Short mmCIF file of C-alpha atoms in Angstrom, two decimals:
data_model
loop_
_atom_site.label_atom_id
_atom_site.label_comp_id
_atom_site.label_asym_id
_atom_site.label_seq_id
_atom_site.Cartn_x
_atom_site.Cartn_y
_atom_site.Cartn_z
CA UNK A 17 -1.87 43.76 3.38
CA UNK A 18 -3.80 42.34 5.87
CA UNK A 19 -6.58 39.47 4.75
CA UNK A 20 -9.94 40.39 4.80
CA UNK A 21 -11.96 39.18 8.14
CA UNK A 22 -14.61 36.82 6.85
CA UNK A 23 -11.23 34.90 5.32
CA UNK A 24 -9.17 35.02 8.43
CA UNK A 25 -12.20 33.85 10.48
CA UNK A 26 -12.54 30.89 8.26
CA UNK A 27 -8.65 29.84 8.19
CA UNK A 28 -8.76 29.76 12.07
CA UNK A 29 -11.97 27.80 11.90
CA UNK A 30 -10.62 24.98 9.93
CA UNK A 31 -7.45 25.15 11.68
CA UNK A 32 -9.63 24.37 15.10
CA UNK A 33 -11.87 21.89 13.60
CA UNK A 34 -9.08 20.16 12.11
CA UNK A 35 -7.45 19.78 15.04
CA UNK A 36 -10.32 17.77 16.80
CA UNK A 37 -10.73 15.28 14.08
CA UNK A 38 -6.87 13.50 15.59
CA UNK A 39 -6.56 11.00 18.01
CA UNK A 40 -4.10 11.74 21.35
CA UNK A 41 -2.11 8.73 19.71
CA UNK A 42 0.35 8.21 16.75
CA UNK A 43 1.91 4.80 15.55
CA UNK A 44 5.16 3.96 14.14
CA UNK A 45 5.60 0.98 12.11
CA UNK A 46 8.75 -1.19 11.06
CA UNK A 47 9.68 -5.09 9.58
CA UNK A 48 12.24 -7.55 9.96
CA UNK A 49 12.51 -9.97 7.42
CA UNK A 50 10.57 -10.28 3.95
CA UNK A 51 7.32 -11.69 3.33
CA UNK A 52 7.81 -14.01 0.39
CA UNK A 53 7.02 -16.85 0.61
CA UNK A 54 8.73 -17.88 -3.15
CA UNK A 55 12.25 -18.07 -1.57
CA UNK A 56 12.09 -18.99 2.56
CA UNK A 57 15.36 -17.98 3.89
CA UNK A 58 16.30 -21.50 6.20
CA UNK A 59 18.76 -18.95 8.36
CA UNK A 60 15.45 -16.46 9.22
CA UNK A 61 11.72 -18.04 7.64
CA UNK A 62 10.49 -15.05 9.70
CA UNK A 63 8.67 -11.75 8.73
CA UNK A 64 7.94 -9.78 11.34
CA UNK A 65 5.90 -6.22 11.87
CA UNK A 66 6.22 -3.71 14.83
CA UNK A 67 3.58 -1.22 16.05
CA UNK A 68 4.88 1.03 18.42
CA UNK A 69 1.78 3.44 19.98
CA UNK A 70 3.36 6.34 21.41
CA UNK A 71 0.89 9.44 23.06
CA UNK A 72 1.68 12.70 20.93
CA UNK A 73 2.79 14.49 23.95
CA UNK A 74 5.14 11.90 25.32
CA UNK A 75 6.70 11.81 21.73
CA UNK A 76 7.13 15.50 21.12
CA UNK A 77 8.39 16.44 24.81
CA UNK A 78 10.26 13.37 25.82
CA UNK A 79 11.16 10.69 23.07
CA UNK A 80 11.99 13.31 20.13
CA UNK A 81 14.08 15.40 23.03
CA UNK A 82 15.83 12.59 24.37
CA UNK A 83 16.79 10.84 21.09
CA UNK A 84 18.48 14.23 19.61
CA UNK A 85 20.10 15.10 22.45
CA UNK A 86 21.69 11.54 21.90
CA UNK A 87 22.87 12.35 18.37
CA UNK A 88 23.77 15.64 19.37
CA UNK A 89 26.85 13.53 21.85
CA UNK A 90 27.53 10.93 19.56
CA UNK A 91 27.57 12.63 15.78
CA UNK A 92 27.80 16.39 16.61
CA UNK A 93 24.43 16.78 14.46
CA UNK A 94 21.08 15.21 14.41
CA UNK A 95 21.04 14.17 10.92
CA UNK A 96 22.37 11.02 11.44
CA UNK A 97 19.74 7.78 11.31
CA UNK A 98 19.50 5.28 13.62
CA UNK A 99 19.09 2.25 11.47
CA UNK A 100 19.23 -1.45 13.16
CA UNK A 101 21.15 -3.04 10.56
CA UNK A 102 23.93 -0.58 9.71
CA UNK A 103 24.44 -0.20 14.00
CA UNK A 104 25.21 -4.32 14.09
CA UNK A 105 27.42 -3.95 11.25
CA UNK A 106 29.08 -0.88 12.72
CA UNK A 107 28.46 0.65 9.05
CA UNK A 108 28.80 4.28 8.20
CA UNK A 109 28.18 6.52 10.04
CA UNK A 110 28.83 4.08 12.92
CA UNK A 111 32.04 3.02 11.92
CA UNK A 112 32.98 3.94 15.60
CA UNK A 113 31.23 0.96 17.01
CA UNK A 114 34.47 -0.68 16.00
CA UNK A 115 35.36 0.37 19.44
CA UNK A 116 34.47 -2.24 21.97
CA UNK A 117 34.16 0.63 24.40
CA UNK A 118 32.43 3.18 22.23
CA UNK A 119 30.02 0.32 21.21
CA UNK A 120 29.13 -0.48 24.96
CA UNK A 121 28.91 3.12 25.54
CA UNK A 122 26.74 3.57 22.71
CA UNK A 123 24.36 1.19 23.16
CA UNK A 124 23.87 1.43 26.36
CA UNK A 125 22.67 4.60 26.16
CA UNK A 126 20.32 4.07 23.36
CA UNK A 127 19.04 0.94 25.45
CA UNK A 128 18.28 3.35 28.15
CA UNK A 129 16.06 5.48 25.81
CA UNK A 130 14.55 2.37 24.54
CA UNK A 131 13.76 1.45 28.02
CA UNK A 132 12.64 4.96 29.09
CA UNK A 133 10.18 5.69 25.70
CA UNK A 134 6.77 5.64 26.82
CA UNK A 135 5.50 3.75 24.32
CA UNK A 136 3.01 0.33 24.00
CA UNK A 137 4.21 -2.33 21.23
CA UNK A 138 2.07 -4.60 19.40
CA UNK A 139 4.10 -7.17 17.44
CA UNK A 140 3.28 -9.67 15.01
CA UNK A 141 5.40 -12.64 13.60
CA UNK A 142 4.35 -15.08 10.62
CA UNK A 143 6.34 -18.16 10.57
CA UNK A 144 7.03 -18.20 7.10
CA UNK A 145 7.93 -21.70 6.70
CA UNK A 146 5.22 -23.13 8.91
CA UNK A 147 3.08 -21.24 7.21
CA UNK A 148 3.75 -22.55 3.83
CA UNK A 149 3.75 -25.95 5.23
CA UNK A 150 0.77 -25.75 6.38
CA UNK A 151 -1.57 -24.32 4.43
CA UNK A 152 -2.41 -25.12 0.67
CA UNK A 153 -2.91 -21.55 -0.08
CA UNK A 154 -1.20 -19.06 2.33
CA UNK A 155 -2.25 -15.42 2.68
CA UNK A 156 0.24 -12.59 2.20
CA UNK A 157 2.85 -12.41 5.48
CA UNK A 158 2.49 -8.90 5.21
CA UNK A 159 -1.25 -9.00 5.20
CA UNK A 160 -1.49 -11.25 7.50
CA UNK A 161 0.92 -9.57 10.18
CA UNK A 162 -0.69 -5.82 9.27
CA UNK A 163 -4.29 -7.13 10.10
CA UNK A 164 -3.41 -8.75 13.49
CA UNK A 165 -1.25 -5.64 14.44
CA UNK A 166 -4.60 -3.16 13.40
CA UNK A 167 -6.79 -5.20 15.18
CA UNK A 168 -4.51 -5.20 18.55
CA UNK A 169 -3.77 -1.58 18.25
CA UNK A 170 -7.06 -0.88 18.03
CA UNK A 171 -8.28 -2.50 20.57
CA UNK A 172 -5.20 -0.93 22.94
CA UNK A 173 -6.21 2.52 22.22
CA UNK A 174 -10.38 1.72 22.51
CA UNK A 175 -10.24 -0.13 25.81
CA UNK A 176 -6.66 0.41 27.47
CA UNK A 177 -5.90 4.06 26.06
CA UNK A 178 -9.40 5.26 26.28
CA UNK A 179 -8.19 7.13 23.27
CA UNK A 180 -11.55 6.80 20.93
CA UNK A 181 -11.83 9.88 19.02
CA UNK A 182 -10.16 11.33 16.18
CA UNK A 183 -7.84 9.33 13.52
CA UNK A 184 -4.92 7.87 14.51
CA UNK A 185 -2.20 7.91 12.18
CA UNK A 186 -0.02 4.86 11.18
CA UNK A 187 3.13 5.90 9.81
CA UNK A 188 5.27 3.51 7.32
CA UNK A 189 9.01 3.90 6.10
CA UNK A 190 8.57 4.41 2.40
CA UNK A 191 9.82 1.49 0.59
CA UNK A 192 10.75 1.86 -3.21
CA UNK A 193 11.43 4.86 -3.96
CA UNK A 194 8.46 7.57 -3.15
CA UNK A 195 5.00 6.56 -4.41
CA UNK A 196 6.90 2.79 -5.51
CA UNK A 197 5.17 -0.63 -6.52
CA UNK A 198 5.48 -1.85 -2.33
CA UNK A 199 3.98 1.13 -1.17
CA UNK A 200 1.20 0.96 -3.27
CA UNK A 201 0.90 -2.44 -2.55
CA UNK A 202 1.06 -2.22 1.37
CA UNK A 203 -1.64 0.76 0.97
CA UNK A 204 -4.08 -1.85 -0.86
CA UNK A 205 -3.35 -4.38 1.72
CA UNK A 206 -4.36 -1.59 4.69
CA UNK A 207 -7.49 -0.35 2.72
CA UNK A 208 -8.72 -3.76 2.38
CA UNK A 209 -8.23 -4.17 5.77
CA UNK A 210 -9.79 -1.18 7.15
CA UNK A 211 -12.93 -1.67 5.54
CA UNK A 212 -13.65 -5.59 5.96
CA UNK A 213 -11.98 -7.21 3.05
CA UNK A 214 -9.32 -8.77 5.01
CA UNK A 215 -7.72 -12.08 4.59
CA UNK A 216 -9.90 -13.61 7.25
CA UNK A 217 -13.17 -12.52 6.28
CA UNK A 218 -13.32 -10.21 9.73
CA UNK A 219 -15.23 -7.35 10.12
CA UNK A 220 -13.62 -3.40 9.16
CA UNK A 221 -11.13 -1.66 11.72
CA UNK A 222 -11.96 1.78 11.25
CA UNK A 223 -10.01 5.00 12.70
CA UNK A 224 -6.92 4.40 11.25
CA UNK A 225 -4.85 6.01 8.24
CA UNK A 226 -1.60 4.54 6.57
CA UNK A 227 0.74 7.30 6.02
CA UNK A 228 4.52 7.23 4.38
CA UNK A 229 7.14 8.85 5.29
CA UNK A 230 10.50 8.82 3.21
CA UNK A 231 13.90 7.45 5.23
CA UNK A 232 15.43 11.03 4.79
CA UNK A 233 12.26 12.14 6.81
CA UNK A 234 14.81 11.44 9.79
CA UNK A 235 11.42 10.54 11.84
CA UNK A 236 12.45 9.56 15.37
CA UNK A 237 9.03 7.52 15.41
CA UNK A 238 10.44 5.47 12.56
CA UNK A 239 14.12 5.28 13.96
CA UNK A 240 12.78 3.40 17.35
CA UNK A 241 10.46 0.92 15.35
CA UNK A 242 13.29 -0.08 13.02
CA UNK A 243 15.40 -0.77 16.49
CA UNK A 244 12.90 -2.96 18.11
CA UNK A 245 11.58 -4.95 14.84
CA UNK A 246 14.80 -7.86 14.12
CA UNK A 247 14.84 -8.30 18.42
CA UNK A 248 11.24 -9.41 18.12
CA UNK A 249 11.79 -11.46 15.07
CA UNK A 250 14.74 -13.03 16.79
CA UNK A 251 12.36 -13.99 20.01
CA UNK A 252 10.09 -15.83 17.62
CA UNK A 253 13.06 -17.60 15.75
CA UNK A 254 15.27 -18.77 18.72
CA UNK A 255 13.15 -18.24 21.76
CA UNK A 256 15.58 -19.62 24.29
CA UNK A 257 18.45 -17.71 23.56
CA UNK A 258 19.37 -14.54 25.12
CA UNK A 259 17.82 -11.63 23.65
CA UNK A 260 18.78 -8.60 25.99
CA UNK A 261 17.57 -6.09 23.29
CA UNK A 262 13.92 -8.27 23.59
CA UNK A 263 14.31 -8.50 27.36
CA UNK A 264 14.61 -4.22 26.89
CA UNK A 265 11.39 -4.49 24.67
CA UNK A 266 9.47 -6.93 26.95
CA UNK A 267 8.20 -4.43 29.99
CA UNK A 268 6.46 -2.38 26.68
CA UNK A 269 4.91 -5.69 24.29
CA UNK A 270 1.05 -5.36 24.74
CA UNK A 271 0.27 -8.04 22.75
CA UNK A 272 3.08 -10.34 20.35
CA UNK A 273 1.21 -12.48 18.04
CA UNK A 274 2.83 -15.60 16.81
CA UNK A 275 1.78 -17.19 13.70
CA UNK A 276 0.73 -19.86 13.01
CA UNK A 277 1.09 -20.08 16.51
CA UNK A 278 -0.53 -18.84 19.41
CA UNK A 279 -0.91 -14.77 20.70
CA UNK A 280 1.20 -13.95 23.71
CA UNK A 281 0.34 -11.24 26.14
CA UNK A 282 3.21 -10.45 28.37
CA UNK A 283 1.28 -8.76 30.40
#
């Protein structure tokens, strides 16, 4: 039966008025590392955080393509996720990697969509152990890393991206189980952030919403994040050794903040 007009009018309505209220511009987010600072790992005293800023229509019509069409050659499905630390283990389902040639093969062609994704990265790296050196009361790693990454990717999208209307959507690997303790606790740390009440006392970054999505999600957005993350901790950690997965990364890095250190803008 077909819906009265005065409700069909009003469905396409809020469909169109929802539509304006998004930005052109979505953001994928990813660690390396944990941000304790109880128990400093010696081996890695680094937590680091990824923002990759990818325009919606470069992620639907060339990243999400590209990446599937990968999986589609190498598992026969696209159901398979790409996951950093299983692929340098060679862990299921990349057992194959056990291969020197398959691995070679394989990587160089997701290096290639690395290096192809049209996407900015703003990074941000807390020396863990300099940190607790150094101060007598250390804010949260996390915290700390999430507010310099807002406040870079906000100013990308305001005066690089042009890209000032409309809420731009930050999406986060669930962590804990759906709706867990370290969710919650990241979503306080972003809300406090957002509206002023930040660790350093600086002023609200508005426009943005934290949003999480579940591993099982199989979000390509999330996939690439997780691959660039440990490359740009490693960079902070042992700067002088070869990184070619960083050197990949490099051409994209907006801004890489370093601290307690100083920011670094490739470019």
């Amino acid at each position: 039966m077909a819906l009265p007009v005065s409700v069909t009018s009003v469905a396409v309505k809020t469909s169109a008025e929802a539509i304006l209220l998004f930005s052109d511009h979505i953001i994928f987010v990813d660690e390396s590392g944990d941000h304790s600072l109880k128990s400093i790992d010696p081996q890695y005293p680094i937590f680091a955080l990824a923002f990759c800023i990818i325009r919606k229509d470069d992620y639907i019509h060339r990243l999400v393509p590209a990446v599937q069409e990968f999986k589609f050659r190498w598992f026969g499905h696209d159901c398979a996720i790409l996951h950093e630390h299983e692929i340098r283990r060679a862990e299921a389902p990349f057992v194959f990697l056990g291969n020197k040639d398959k691995k070679w093969r394989f990587m160089r062609e997701l290096t290639k969509i690395i290096d192809e994704c049209p996407m900015v990265v703003v990074a941000s790296t807390i020396r863990k152990d300099v940190l607790a050196r150094r101060y007598t009361d250390p804010k949260s790693p996390y915290e700390l890393a999430l507010l310099f990454c807002m406040e870079r990717a906000r100013e990308y999208l305001d005066d690089i991206a042009k890209d000032t209307d409309g809420l731009t959507h930050i999406v986060c690997e669930a962590r804990g189980g759906s709706g867990g303790k370290e969710d919650r606790e990241l979503e306080l740390e972003f809300r406090r952030i957002a509206t002023g009440a930040n660790p350093l006392s600086r002023g609200p970054i508005e426009g943005f919403e934290i949003l999480f999505a579940d591993k099982k999600a199989n979000s390509v957005g999330l996939q690439i994040a997780d691959l660039i993350a440990r490359p740009i901790g490693l960079k902070t950690l042992r700067p002088d050794q070869e990184n070619r997965a960083y050197d990949t990364i490099l051409p994209k890095v907006w801004d890489r903040k370093v601290f307690p250190e100083k920011s670094e803008r490739p470019r």
